[in-house]
Short mmCIF file of C-alpha atoms and ligand atoms in Angstrom, two decimals:
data_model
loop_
_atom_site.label_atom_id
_atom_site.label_comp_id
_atom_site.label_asym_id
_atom_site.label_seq_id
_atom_site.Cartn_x
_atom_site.Cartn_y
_atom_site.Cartn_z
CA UNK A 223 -15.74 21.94 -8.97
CA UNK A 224 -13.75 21.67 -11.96
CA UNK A 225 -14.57 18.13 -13.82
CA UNK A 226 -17.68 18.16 -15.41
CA UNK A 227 -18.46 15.37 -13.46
CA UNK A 228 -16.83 12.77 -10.94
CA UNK A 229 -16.10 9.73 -13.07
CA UNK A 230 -13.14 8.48 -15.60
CA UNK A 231 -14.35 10.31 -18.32
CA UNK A 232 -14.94 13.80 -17.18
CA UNK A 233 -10.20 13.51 -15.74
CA UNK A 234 -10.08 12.11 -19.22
CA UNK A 235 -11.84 15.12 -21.06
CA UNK A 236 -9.82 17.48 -18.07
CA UNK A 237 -6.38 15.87 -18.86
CA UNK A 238 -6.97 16.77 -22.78
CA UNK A 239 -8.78 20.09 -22.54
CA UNK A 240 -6.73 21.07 -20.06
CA UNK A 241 -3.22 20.04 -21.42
CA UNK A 242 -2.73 18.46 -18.17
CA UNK A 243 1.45 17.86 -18.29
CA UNK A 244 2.01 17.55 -14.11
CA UNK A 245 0.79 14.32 -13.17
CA UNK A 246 1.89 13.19 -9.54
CA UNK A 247 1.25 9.19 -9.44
CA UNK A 248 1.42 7.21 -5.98
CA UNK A 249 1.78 4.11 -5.38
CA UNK A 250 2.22 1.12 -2.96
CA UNK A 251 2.02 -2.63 -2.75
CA UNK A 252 -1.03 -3.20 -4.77
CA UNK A 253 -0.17 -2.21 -7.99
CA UNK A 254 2.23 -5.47 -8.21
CA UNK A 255 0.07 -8.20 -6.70
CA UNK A 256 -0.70 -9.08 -10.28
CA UNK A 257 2.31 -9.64 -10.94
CA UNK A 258 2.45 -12.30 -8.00
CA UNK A 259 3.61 -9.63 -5.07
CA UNK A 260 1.73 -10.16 -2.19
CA UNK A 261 1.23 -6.94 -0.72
CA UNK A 262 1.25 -5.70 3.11
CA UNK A 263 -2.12 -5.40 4.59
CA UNK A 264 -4.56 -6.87 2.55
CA UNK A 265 -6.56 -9.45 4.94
CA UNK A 266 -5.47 -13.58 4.08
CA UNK A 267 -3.09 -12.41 1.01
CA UNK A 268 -1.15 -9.59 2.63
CA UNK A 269 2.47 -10.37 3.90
CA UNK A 270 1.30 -9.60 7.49
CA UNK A 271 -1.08 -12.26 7.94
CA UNK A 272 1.16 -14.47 6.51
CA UNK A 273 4.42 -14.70 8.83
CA UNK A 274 3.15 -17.08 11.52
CA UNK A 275 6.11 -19.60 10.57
CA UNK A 276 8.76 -16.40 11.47
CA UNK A 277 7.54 -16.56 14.79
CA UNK A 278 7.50 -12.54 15.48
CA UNK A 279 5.87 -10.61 18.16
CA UNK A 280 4.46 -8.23 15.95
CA UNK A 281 4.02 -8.49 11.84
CA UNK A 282 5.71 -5.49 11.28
CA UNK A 283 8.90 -6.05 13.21
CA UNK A 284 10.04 -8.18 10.36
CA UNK A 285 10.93 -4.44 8.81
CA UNK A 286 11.40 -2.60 11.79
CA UNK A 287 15.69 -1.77 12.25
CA UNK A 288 15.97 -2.25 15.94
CA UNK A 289 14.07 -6.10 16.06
CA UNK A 290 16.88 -6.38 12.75
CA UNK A 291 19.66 -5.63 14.80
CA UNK A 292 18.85 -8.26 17.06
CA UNK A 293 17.53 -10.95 15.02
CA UNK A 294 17.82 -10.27 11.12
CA UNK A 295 16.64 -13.79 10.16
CA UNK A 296 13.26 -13.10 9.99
CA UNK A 297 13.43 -10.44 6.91
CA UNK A 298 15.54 -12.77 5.53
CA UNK A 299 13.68 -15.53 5.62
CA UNK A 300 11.05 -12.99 3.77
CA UNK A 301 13.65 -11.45 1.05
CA UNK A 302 14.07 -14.34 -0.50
CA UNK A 303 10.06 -14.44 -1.39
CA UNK A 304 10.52 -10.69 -2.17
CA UNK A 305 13.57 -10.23 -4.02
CA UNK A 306 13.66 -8.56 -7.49
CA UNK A 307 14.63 -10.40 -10.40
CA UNK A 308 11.69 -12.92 -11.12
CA UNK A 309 8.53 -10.22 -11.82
CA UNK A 310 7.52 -9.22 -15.00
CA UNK A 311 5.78 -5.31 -14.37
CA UNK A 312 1.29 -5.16 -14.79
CA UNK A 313 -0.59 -3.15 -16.64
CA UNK A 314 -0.52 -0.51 -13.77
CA UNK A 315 3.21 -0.47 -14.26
CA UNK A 316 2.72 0.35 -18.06
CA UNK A 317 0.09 3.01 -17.65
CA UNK A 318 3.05 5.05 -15.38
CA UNK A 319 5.69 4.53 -18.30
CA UNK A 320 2.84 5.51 -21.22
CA UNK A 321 1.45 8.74 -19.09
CA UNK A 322 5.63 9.37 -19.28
CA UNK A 323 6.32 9.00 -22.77
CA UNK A 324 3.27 11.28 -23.42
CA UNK A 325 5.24 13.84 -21.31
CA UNK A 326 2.28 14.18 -19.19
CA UNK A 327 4.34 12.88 -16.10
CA UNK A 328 5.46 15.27 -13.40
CA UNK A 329 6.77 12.77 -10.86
CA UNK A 330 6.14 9.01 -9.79
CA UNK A 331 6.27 8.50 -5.45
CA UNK A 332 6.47 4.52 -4.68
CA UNK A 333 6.47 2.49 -1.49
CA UNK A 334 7.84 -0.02 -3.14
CA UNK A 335 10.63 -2.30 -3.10
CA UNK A 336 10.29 -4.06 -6.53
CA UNK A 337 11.66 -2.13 -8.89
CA UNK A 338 9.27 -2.71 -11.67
CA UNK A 339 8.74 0.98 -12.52
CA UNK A 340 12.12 1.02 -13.36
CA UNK A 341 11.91 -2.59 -15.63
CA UNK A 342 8.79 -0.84 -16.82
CA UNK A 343 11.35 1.54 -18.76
CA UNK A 344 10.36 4.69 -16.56
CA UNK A 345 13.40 6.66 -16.14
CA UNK A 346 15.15 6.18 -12.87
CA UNK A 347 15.40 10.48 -12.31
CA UNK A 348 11.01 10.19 -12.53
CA UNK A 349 11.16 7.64 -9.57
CA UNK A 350 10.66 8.81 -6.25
CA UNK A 351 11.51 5.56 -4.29
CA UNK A 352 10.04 6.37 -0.69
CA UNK A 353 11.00 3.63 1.36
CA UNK A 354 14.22 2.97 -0.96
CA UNK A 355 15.15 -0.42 -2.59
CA UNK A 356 17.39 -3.67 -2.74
CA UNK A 357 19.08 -2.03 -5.60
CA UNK A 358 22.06 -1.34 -2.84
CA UNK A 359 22.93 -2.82 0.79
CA UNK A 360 25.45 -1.65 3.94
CA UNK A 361 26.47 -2.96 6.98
CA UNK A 362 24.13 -1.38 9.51
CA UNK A 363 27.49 -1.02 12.24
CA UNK A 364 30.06 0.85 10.00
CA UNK A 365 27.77 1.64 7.26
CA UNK A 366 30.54 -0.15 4.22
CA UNK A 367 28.92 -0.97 0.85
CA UNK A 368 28.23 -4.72 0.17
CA UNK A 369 28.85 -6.52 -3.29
CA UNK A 370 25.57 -7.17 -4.67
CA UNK A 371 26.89 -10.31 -6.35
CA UNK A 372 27.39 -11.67 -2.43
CA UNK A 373 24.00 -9.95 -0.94
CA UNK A 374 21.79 -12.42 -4.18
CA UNK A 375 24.32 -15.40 -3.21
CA UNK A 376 22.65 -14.63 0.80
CA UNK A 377 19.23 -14.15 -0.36
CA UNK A 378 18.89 -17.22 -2.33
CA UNK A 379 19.99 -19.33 0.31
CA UNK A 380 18.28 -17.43 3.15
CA UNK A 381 21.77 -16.81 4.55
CA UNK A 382 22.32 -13.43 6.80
CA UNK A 383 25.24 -11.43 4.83
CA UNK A 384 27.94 -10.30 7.50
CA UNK A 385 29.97 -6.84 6.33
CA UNK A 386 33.42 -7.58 5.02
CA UNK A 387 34.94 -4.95 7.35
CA UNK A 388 33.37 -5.74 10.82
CA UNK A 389 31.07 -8.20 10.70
CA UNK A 390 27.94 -6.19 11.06
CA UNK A 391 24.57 -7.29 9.58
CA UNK A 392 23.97 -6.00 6.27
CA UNK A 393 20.80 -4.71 5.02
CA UNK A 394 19.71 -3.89 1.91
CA UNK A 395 18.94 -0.14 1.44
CA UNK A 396 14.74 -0.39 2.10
CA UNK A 397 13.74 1.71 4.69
CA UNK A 398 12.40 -0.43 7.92
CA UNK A 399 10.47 1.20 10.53
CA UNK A 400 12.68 3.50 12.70
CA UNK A 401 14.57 4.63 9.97
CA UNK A 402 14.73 7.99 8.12
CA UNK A 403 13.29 7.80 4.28
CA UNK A 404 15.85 8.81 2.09
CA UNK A 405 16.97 12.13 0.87
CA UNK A 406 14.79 12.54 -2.33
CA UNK A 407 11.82 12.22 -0.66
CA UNK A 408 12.36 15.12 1.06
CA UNK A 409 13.60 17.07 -1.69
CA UNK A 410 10.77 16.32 -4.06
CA UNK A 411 7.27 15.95 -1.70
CA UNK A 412 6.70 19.24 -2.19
CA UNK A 413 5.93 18.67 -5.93
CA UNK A 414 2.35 17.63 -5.56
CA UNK A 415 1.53 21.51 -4.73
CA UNK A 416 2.43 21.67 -8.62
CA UNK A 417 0.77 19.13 -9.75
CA UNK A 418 -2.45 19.52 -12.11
CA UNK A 419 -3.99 15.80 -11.34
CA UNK A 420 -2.87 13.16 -8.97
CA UNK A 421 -3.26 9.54 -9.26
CA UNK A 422 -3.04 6.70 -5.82
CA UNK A 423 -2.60 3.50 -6.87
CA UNK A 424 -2.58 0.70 -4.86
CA UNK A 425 -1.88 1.75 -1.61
CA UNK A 426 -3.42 1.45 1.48
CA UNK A 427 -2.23 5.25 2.94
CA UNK A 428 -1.62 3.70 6.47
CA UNK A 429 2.35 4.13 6.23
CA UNK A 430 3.95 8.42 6.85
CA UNK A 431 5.20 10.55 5.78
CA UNK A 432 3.95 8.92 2.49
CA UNK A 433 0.27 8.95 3.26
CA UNK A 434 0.32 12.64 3.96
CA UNK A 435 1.24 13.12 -0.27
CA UNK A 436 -1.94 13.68 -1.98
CA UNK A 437 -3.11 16.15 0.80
CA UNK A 438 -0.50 18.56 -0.81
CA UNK A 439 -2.56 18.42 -3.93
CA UNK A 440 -3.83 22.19 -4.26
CA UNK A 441 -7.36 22.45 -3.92
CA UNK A 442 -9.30 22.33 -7.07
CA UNK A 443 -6.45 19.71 -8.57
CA UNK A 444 -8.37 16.47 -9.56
CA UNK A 445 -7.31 13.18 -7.26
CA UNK A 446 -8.11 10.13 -8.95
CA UNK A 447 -8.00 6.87 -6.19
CA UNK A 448 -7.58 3.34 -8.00
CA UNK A 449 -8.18 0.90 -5.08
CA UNK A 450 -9.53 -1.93 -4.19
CA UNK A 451 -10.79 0.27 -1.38
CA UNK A 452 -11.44 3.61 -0.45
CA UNK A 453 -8.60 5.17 1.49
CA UNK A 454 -6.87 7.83 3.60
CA UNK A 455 -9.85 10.67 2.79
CA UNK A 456 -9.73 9.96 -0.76
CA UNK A 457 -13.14 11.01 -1.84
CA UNK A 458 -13.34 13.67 0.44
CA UNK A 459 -12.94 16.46 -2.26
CA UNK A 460 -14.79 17.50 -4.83
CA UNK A 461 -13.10 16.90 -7.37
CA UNK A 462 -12.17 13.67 -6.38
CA UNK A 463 -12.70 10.81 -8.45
CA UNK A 464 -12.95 6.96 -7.32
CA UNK A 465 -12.14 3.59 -9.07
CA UNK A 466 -13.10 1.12 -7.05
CA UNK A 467 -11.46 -1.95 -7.71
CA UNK A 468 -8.65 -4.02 -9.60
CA UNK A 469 -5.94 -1.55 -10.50
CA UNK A 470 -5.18 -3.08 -13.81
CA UNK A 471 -8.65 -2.90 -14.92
CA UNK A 472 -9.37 0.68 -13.74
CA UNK A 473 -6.04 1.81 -15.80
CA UNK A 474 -7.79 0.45 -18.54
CA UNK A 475 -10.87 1.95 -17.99
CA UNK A 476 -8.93 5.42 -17.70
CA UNK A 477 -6.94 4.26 -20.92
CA UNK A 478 -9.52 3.73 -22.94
CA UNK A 479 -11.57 7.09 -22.01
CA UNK A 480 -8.28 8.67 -23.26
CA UNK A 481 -7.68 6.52 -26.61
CA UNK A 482 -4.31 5.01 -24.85
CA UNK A 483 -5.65 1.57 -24.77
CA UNK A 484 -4.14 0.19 -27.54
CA UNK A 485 -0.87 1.87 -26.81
CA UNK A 486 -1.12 0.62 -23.29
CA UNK A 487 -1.33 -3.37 -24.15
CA UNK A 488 1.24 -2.74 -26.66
CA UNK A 489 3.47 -1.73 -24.00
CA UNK A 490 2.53 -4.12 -21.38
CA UNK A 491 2.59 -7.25 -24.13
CA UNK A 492 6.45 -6.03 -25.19
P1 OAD B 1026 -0.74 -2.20 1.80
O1 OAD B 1026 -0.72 -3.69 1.78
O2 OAD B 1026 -0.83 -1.51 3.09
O3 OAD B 1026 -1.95 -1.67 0.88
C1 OAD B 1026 -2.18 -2.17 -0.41
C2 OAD B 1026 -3.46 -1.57 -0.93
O4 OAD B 1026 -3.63 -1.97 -2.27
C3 OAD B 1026 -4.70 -2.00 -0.16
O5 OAD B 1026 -5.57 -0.90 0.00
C4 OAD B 1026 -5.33 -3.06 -1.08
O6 OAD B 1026 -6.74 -3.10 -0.98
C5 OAD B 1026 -4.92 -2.54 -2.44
N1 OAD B 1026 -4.77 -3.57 -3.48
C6 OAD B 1026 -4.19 -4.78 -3.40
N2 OAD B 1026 -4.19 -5.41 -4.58
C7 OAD B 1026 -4.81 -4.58 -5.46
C8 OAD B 1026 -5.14 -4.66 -6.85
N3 OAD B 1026 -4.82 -5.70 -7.59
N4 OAD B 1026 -5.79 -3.61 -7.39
C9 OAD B 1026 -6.13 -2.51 -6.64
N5 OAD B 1026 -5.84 -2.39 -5.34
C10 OAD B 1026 -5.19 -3.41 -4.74
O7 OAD B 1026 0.56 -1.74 0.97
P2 OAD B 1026 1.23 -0.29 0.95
O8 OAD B 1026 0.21 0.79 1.02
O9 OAD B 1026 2.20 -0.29 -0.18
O10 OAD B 1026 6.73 -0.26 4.23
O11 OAD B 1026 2.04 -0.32 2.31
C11 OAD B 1026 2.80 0.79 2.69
C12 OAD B 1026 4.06 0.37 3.42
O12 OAD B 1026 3.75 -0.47 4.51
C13 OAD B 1026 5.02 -0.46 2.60
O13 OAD B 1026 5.86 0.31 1.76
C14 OAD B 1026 5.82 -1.19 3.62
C15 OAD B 1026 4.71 -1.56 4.58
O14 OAD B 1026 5.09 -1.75 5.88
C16 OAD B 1026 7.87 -0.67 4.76
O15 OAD B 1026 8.20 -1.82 4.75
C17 OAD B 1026 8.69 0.42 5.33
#
């Protein structure tokens, strides 16, 4: 085992002893519910218990490319509630930025959509966006881009944008079910094996290739879970350490044990 023990304080005392400079952070939905998100799974809040006015077969086929080709109203419907613009990033959000501009950052992986890691001033080349984002859109036929100015204009009024060129549904670039993650993800998932700690934020692991991430953690690297629950074998290592719990509390708790808090609400009350 390499902390001294398996709580906050002991990754704290590792990360400064240790000059820890490779941190691998992932995240998912539940790192922006504070900032009014809903997030996927989570039972009465989550998006998927809450689409019985879309009428689908199945939660998930309101993401899923081949029900989209057929009938993209439904995600539409949804986008609106989703779409970037109106968030302000948490205190989770500002923890990611601070562990960057103490260079302690080796890469950021999220599942999500939001872009708030990127309003939370992290670089776009730390970012890692797994299942992409609504920063772009294309016509899922001939693959054109599509204005953005046009693709807010659809959103807002729950309109489906047709391509320019041929008509074809367009979608903005978030990976749905049955589609291929993007590029970077590929080139980068092997960076965990360098990493020195690794950090899960709110995520529920249920989703791959993502979940399979923090298993490339060497053995012997420290895995710190911030959750409201325990998930995909987190825990299962010895060196494993759990917060169980709100994330924006337990990055405070793991602020404070390194001195950071005051830096941290400084950056989250910019
Ligand atoms: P999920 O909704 O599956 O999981 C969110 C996790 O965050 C759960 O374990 C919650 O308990 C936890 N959580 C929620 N709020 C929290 C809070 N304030 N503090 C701490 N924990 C909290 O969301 P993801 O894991 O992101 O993919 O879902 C993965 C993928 O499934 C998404 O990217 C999306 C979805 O289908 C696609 O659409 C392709």
């Amino acid at each position: 085992q390499v902390l001294e023990a398996r709580n906050i304080d002991a990754v704290a005392k590792y990360i400064q002893e240790k000059n820890v400079r490779h941190i691998v952070v992932m995240v998912g939905a539940g790192i922006s519910t504070s900032a009014g998100i809903p997030d996927f799974r989570s039972p009465g809040t989550g998006i998927y218990d809450n689409l019985a006015h879309l009428d689908l077969p199945d939660a998930e086929d309101v993401f899923d490319i081949g029900f989209f080709r057929n009938n993209p109203r439904p995600f539409y419907a949804l986008a609106r509630e989703l779409y970037p613009g109106k968030f302000r990033p948490t205190v989770a959000h500002c923890f990611i930025k601070l562990l960057h501009d103490k260079g302690r950052l080796l890469k950021h992986f999220t599942q999500n959509i939001d872009c708030l890691e990127r309003q939370a001033g992290l670089p776009g080349e730390m970012i890692i966006e797994a299942h992409g984002s609504f920063a772009s859109q294309h016509c899922i036929d001939c693959k054109a881009q599509f204005p953005d100015e046009l693709i807010k204009k659809a959103v807002q009024t729950g309109e489906v944008p047709r391509c320019l060129e041929c008509k074809g549904f367009v979608k903005p670039d978030i990976v749905f079910f049955g589609e291929a993650l993007p590029e970077e993800f590929f080139l980068n998932r092997h960076l965990p094996e360098d990493a020195d700690l690794c950090i899960v934020m709110g995520t529920s692991l249920s989703v791959q290739p993502f979940a399979s991430l923090p298993g490339f953690c060497k053995d012997g690297v420290p895995r710190v879970l911030i959750n409201m629950e325990r998930v995909g074998g987190m825990g299962s290592r010895p060196d494993d350490v759990l917060l169980l719990g709100d994330c924006d509390a337990g990055v405070r708790k793991f602020a404070k044990a390194l001195g950071w808090l005051e830096e941290l609400e400084a950056l989250w009350e910019k």
